[in-house]
Coordinates of C-alpha atoms and ligand atoms in Angstrom, one line a residue:
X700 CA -33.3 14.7 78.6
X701 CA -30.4 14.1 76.9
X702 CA -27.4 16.3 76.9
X703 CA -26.0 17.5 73.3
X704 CA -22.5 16.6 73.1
X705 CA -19.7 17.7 71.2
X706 CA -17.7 15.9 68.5
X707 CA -15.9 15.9 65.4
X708 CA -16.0 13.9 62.5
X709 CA -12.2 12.5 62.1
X710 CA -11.2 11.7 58.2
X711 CA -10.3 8.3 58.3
X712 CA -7.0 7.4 57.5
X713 CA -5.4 5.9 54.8
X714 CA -4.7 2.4 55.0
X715 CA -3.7 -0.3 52.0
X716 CA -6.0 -1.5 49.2
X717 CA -5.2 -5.0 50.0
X718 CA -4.8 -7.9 53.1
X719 CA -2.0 -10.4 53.8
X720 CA -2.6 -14.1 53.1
X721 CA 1.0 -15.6 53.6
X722 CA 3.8 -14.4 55.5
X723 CA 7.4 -14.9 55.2
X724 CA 9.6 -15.1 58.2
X725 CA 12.7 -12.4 58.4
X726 CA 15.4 -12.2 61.4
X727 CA 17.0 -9.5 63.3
X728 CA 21.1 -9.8 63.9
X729 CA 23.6 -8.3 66.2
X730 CA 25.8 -5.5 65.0
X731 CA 28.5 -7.3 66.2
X732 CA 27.3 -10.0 63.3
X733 CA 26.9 -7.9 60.7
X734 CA 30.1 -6.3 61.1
X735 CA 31.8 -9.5 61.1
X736 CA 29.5 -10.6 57.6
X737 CA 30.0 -7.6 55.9
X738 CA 33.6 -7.5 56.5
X739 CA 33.8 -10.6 54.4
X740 CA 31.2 -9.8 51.9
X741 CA 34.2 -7.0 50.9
X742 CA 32.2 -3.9 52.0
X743 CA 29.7 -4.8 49.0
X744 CA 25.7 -5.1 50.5
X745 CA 25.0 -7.6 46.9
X746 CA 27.4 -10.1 48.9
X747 CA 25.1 -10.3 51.7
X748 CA 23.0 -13.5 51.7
X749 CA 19.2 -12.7 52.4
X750 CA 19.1 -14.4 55.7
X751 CA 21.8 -11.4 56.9
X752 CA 19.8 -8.7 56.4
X753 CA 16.2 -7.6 58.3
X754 CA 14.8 -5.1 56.2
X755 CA 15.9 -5.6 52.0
X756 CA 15.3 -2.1 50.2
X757 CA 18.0 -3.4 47.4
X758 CA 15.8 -3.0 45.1
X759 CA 12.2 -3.4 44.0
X760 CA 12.8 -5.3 41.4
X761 CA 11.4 -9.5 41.3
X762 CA 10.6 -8.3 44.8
X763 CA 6.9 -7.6 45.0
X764 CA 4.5 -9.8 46.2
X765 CA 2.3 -11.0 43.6
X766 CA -1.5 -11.3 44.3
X767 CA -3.7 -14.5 44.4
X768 CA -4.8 -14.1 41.1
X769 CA -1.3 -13.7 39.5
X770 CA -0.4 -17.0 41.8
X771 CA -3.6 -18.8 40.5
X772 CA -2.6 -17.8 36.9
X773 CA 0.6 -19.7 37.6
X774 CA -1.7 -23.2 37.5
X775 CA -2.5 -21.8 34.0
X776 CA 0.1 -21.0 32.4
X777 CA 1.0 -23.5 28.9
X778 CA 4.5 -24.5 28.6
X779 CA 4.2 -25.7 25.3
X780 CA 7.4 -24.6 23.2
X781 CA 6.0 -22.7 20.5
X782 CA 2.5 -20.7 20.4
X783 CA 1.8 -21.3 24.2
X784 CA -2.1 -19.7 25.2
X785 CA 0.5 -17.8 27.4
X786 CA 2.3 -16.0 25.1
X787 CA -1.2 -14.8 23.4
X788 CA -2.1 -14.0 27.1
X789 CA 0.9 -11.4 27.5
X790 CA 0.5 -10.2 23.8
X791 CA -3.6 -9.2 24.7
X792 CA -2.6 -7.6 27.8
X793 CA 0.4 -5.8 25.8
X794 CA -1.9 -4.4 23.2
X795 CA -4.9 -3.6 25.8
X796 CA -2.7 -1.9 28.4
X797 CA 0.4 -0.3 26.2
X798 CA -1.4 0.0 22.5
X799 CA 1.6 -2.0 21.1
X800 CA 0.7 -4.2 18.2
X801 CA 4.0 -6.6 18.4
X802 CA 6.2 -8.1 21.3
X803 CA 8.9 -10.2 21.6
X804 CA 9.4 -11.6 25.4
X805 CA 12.5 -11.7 26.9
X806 CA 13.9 -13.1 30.4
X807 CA 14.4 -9.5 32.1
X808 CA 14.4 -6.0 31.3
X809 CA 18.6 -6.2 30.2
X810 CA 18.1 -8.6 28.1
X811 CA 15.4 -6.7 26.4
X812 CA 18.2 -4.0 26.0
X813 CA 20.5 -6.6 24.7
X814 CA 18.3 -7.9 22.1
X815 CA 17.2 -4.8 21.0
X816 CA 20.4 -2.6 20.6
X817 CA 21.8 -5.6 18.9
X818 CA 19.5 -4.4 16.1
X819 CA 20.0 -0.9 17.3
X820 CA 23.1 -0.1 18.1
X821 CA 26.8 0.1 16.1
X822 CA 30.4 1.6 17.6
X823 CA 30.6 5.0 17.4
X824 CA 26.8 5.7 17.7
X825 CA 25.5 8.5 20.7
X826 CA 22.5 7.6 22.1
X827 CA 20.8 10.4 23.9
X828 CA 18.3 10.0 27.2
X829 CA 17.2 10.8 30.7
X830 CA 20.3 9.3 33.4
X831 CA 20.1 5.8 31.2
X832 CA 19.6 3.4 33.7
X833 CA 23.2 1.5 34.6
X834 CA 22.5 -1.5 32.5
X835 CA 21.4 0.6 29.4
X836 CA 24.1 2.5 29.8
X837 CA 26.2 -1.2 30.2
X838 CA 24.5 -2.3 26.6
X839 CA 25.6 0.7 24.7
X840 CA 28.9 1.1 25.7
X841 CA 29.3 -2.6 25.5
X842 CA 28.9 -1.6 22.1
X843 CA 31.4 1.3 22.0
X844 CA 28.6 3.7 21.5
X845 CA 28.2 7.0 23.8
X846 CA 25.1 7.7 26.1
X847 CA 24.4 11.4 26.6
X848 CA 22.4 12.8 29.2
X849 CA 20.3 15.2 28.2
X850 CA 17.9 15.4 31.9
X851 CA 17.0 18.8 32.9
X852 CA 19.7 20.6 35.6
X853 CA 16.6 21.0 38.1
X854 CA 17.0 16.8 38.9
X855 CA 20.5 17.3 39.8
X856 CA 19.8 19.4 42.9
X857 CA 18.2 17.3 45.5
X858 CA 16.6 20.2 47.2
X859 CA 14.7 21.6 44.5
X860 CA 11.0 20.7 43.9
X861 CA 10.3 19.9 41.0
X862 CA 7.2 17.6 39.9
X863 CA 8.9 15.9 36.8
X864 CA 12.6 16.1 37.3
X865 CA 12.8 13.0 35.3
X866 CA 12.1 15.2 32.0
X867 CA 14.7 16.1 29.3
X868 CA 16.0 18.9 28.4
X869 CA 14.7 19.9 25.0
X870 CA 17.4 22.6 24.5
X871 CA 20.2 19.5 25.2
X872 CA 18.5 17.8 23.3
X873 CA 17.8 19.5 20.1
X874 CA 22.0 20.5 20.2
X875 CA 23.1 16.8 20.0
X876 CA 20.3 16.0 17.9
X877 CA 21.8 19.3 15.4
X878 CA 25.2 18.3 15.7
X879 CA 25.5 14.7 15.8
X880 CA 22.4 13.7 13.6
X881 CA 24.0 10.6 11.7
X882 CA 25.4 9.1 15.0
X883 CA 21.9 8.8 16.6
X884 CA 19.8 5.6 16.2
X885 CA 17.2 6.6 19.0
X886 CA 16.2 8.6 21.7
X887 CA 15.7 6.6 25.1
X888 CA 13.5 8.0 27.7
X889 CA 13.0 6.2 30.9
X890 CA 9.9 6.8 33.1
X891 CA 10.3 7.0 35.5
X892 CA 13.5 7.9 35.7
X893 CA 15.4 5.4 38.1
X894 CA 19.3 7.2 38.2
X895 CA 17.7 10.5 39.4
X896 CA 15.4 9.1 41.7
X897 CA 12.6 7.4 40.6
X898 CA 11.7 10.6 39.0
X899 CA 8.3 10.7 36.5
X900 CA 8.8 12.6 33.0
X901 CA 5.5 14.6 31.9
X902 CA 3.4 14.2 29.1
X903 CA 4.0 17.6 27.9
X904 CA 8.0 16.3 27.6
X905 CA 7.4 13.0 25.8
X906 CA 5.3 14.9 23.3
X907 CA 8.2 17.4 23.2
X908 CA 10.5 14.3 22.6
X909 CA 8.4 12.8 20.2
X910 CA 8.4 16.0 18.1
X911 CA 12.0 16.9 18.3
X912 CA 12.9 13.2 17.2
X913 CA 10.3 13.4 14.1
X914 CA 11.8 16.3 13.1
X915 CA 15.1 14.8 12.9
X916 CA 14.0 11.2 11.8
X917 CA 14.7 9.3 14.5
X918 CA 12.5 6.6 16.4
X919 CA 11.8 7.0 20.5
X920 CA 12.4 4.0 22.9
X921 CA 11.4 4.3 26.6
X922 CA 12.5 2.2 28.8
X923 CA 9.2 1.4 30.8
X924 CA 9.8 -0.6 34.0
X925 CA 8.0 1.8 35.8
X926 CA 5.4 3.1 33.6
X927 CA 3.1 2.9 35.4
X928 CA 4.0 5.1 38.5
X929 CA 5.1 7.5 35.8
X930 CA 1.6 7.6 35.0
X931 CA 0.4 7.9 38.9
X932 CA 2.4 11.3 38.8
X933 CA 1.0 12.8 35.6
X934 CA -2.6 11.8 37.0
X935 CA -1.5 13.4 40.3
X936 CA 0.9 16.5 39.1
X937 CA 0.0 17.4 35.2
X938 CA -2.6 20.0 34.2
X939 CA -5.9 18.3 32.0
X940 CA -4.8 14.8 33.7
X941 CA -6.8 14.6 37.3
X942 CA -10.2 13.5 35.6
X943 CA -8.1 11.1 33.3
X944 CA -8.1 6.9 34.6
X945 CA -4.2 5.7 35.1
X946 CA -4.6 3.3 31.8
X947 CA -5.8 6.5 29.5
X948 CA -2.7 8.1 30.6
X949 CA -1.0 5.0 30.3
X950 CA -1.9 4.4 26.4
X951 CA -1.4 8.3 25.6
X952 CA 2.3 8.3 27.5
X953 CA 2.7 5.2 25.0
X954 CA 1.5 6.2 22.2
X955 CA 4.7 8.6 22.1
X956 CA 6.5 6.3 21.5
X957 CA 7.5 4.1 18.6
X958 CA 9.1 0.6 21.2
X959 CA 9.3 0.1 24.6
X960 CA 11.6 -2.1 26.6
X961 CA 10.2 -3.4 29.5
X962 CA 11.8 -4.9 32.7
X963 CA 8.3 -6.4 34.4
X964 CA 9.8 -7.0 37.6
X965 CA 8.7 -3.4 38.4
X966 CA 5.5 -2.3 37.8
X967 CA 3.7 -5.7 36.1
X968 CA 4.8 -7.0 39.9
X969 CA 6.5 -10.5 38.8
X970 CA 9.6 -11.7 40.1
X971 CA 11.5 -12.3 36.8
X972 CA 10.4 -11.3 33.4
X973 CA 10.4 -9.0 30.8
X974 CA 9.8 -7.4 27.2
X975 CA 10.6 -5.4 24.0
X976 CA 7.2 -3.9 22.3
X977 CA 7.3 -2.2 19.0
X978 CA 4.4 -0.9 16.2
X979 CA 7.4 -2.0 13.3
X980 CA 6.7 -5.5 12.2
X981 CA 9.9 -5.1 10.3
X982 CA 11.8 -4.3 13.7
X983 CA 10.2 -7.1 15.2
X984 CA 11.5 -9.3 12.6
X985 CA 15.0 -8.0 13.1
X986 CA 14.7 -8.5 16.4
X987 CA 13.3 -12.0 16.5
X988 CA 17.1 -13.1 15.0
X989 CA 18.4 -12.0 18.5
X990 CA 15.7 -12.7 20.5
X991 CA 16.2 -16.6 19.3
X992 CA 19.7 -16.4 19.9
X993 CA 20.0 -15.0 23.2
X994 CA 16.7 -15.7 25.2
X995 CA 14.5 -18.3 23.0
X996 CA 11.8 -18.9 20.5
X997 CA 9.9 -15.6 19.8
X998 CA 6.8 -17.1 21.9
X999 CA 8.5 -17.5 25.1
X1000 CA 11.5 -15.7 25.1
X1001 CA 13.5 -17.0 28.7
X1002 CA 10.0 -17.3 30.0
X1003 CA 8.2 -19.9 31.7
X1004 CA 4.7 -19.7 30.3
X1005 CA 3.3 -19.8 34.1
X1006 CA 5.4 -16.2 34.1
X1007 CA 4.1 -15.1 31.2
X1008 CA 0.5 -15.5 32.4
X1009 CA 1.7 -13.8 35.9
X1010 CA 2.9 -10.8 33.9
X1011 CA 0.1 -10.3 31.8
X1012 CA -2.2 -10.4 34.9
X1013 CA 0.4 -7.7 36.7
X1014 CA 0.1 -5.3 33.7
X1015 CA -3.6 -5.2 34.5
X1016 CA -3.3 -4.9 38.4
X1017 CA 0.0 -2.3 38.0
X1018 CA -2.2 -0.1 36.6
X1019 CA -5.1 0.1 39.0
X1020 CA -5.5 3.4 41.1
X1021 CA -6.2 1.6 44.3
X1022 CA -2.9 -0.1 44.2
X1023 CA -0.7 2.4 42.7
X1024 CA -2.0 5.1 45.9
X1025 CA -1.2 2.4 48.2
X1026 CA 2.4 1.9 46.9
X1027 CA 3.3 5.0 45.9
X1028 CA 2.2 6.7 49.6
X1029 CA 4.1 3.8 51.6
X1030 CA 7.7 5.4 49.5
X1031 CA 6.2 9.3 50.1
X1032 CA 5.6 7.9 54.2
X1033 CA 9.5 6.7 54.6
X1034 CA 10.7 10.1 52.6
X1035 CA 8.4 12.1 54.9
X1036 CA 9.7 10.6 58.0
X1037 CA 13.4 10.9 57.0
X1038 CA 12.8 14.8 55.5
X1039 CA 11.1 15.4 59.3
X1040 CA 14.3 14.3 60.9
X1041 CA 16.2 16.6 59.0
X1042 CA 17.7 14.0 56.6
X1043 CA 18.1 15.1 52.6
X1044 CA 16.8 13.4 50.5
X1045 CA 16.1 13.9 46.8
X1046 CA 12.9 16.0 46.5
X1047 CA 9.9 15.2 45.6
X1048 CA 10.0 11.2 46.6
X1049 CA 10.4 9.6 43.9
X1050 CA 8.0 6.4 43.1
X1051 CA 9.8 3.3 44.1
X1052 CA 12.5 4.6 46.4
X1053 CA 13.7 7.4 48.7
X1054 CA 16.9 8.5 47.7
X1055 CA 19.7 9.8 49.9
X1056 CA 22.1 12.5 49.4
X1057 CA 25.0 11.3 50.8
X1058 CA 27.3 14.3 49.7
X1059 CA 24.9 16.8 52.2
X1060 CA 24.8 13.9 54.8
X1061 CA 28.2 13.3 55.0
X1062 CA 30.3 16.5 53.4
X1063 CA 33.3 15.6 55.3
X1064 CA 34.1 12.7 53.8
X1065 CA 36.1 12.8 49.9
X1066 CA 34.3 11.8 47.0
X1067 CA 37.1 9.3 46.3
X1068 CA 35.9 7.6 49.6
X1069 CA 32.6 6.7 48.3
X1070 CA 29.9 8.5 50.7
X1071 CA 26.8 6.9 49.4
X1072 CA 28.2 3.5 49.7
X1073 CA 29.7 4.5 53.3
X1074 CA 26.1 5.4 54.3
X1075 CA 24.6 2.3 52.5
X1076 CA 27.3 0.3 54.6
X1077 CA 26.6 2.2 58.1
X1078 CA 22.6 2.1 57.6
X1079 CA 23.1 -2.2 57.2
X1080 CA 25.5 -1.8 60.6
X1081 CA 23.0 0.0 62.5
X1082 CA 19.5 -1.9 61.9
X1083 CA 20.5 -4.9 59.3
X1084 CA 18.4 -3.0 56.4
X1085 CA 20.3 -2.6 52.8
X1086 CA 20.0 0.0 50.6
X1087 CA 22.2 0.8 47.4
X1088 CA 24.4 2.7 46.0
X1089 CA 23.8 4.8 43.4
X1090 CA 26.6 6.8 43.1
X1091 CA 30.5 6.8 41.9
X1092 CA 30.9 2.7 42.5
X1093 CA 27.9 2.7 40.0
X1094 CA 29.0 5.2 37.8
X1095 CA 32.2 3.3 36.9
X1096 CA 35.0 4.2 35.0
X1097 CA 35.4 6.2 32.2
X1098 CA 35.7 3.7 29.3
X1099 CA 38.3 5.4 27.2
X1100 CA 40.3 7.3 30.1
X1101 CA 40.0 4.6 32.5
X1102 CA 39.7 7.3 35.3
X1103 CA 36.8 7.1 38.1
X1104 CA 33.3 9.0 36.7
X1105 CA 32.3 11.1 39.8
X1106 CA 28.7 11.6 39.1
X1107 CA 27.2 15.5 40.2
X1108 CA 24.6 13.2 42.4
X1109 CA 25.9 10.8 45.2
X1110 CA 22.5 8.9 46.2
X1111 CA 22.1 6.3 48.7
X1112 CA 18.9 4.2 47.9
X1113 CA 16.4 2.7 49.3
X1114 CA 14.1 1.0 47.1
X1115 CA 10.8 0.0 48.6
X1116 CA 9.3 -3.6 47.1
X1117 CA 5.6 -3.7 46.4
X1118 CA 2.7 -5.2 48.9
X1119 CA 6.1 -6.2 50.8
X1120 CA 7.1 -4.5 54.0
X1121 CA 4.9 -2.5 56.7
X1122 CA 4.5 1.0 57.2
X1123 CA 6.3 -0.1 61.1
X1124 CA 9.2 -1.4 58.6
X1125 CA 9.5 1.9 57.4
X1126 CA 10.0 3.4 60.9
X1127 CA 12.9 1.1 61.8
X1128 CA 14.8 2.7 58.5
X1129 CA 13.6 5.8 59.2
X1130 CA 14.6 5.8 62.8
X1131 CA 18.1 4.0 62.3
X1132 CA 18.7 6.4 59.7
X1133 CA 18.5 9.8 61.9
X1134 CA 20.6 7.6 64.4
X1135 CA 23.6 7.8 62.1
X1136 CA 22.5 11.1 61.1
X1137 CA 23.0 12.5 64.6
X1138 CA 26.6 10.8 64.8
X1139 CA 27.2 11.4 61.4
X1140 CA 30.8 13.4 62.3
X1141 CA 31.8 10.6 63.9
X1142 CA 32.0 8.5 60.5
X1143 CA 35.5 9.9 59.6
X1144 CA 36.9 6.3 57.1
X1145 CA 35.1 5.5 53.7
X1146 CA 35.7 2.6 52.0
X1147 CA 38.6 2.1 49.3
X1148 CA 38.5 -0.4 45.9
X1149 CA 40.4 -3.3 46.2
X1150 CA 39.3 -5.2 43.6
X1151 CA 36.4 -4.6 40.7
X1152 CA 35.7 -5.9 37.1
X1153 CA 36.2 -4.2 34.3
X1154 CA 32.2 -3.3 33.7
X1155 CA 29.3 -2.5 35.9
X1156 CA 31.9 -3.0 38.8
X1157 CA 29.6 -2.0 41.7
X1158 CA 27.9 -6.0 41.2
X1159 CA 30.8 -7.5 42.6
X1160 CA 33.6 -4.7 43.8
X1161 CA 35.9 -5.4 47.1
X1162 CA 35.9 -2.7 49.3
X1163 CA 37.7 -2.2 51.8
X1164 CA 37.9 0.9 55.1
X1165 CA 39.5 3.5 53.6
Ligands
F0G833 N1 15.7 -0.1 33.1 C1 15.5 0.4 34.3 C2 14.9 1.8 34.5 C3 15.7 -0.3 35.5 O1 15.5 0.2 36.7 C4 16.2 -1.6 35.4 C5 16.5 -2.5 36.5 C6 16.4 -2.1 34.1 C7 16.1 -1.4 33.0 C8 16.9 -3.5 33.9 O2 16.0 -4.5 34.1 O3 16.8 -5.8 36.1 O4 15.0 -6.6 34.7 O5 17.3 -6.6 33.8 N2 16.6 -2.0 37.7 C9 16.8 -2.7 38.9 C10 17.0 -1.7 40.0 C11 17.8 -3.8 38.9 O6 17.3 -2.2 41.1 O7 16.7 -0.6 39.9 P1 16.3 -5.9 34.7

């Protein structure tokens, strides 16, 4: 007779919502090589060619893998000059995704800024926001105008959990809003938002937004390159949104504001490309001068039309469940890891990248020795893998005083690239990273300037050991 037997049902685990179908080789270095290449590169990781580095978390932007159908509507794409079936490709998948009526492409998300605050933007004007991303922040004061940071205090403490530190504050808000009315052309909101770590904004705060700036006349602009993990939190973390599919969330986070800028080599997974959306014809028209000026005719805009057909097909797929789990849980995997080791990090994980606090991971060195890049610098020593600064080096001078900005947060990054790297890549970082954490007291030089530009420095500053 046959015995019963005991067992348990296991849950199966969570694995990726896609397979591999071409590879591309990366190599492993000695230390003694990379401290021989990064000594020459000036200290500065965006002086490092690719072939130096194992494991790239630079950035995830332009470096996702894009997915046999975006690849297949590369064969498509029309190149003609003017009116391409591309350009009406992007502009369906603009209106059916974001619910904007009129676009005007552009090469990348900066440029998007440029065009737009050309229209926008004139000296003296304050332009408030969540931690406006470095090159927003580049394109207004470019233009002698002032970005204020209105994001709630909660974001600026790394060990606080909170689900949407990306929000504003509505009482900073409203005060600038009060007291410097005529200087303000827009409200910018960036979801998520990148400078305080990848951080998603609720709904409940872009309808507060959206209120505060009808009240006092003025138009809302997000900046969207990660809209779509933005929505992934609300769907995960807001009250009413569980039941809701990511593209209703999508299309009501949208329809609070009035454009969008768009840098779509985030979340619509293409390696260059990008976009300004707007319900204002009349805006669009304005725009259109500067657009043709700086990028191209209004139906390509710096855009091959084989890109533009890849980046109307990654609006679709960025905003599918399936993948947006399977990204969004490889970042929360590597935070995890690094928070069991003891390592702090900015909490919750953000949605594109785990963010380091260098200033609790190494206290003992002075802000004016740059800890985050020191950290970004010993993590590349120890394992070949290249985060980024985010941090004082970033932050830049002030432009009036000239004096170094020391921002409240000191972040190391490591920005995790879509359908990329392996959860096994995210152990090497993980594990290199809790090596220098145990001989952290032993790092006792930063690094000192010795020679930067006069904007957005941290591109192409010399460092040197402090
Ligand atoms: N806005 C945000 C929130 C960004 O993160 C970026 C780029 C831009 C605008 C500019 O877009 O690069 O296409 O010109 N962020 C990249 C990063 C560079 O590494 O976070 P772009």
């Amino acid at each position: 007779m046959l015995q019963p037997f005991n067992f348990c049902i296991m849950e199966l685990p969570f694995a990726e919502s896609y397979k591999i179908k071409m590879v591309e080789s990366i190599s492993r270095s000695s230390r003694q090589e990379r401290e021989q290449w990064i000594k020459e590169a000036g200290y500065n990781l965006f002086g490092l060619s690719s072939d130096k580095i194992f494991i790239d978390l630079l950035t995830d932007s332009g470096t996702g893998a894009m997915s046999d159908r975006q690849w297949s509507e590369l064969m498509l794409g029309d190149e003609s000059y003017a009116g391409a079936s591309s350009y009406f490709k992007m502009k369906n998948a603009i209106g059916e995704v974001l619910g904007f009526e009129y676009f005007l492409p552009t090469h990348q998300g900066r440029a998007a800024e440029n065009v737009l605050f050309s229209v926008l933007i004139k000296e003296g004007d304050i332009i408030p926001g969540n931690s406006h991303f470095d090159t927003t922040k580049g394109h207004i004061e470019f233009r002698k105008a002032i970005a204020v940071d209105c994001t709630i205090d909660e974001a600026f403490d790394t060990t606080l959990d909170h689900p949407f530190k990306g929000n504003i504050d509505p009482v900073k808000l409203e005060n600038i809003l009060k007291s410097e009315g005529d200087r303000i052309p827009f409200i910018i909101v960036t979801i998520t938002c990148n400078s305080s770590g990848g951080q998603p904004v609720s709904i409940e705060n872009l309808k507060m937004v959206k209120n505060l700036a009808d009240k006092y006349g003025k138009i809302v602009v997000f900046d969207s390159a990660r809209f779509a993990e933005n929505a992934y939190f609300i769907k995960l973390r807001e009250n009413g949104y569980q039941d809701k599919t990511i593209r209703e969330i999508v299309l009501e986070m949208f329809s609070l504001a009035d454009v969008m800028t768009m840098s779509a080599k985030k979340d619509a997974i293409v390696n260059m490309g990008g976009f300004i959306a707007m319900r204002s014809k009349e805006l669009q028209c304005k725009a259109s001068v500067y657009n043709i000026m700086f990028e191209g005719y209004i139906t390509y805009g710096g855009m091959s039309g084989r890109d533009m057909n890849a980046l109307a097909q990654g609006l679709y797929e960025g905003t599918e469940l399936d993948y947006l789990e399977t990204r969004i849980r490889q970042v929360e995997y590597l935070g995890k890891r690094l928070m069991e080791f003891g390592i702090p990090v900015q909490q919750p994980i953000g949605g594109h990248a785990v963010f380091i606090d260098a200033k609790r991971f190494l206290p003992h060195l002075p802000k004016e020795e740059f800890q985050a890049q020191t950290l970004a610098i010993e993590l590349y020593l120890e394992a070949g893998v290249r985060g980024v600064e985010i941090g004082a080096l970033l932050a830049d001078r002030d432009p009036v005083t000239r004096e170094n900005r020391y921002p409240v947060l000191e972040l190391m990054r490591l920005a995790i690239p879509r359908r990329v790297y392996t959860n096994n890549h995210m152990d090497v970082v993980a594990v290199a990273l809790k090596n220098i954490y145990d001989r952290r007291v032993t790092i006792r030089r930063g690094l000192k300037i010795m020679k930067e530009a006069p904007i957005m420095r941290h591109f192409t500053v010399s460092l040197d050991l402090a």
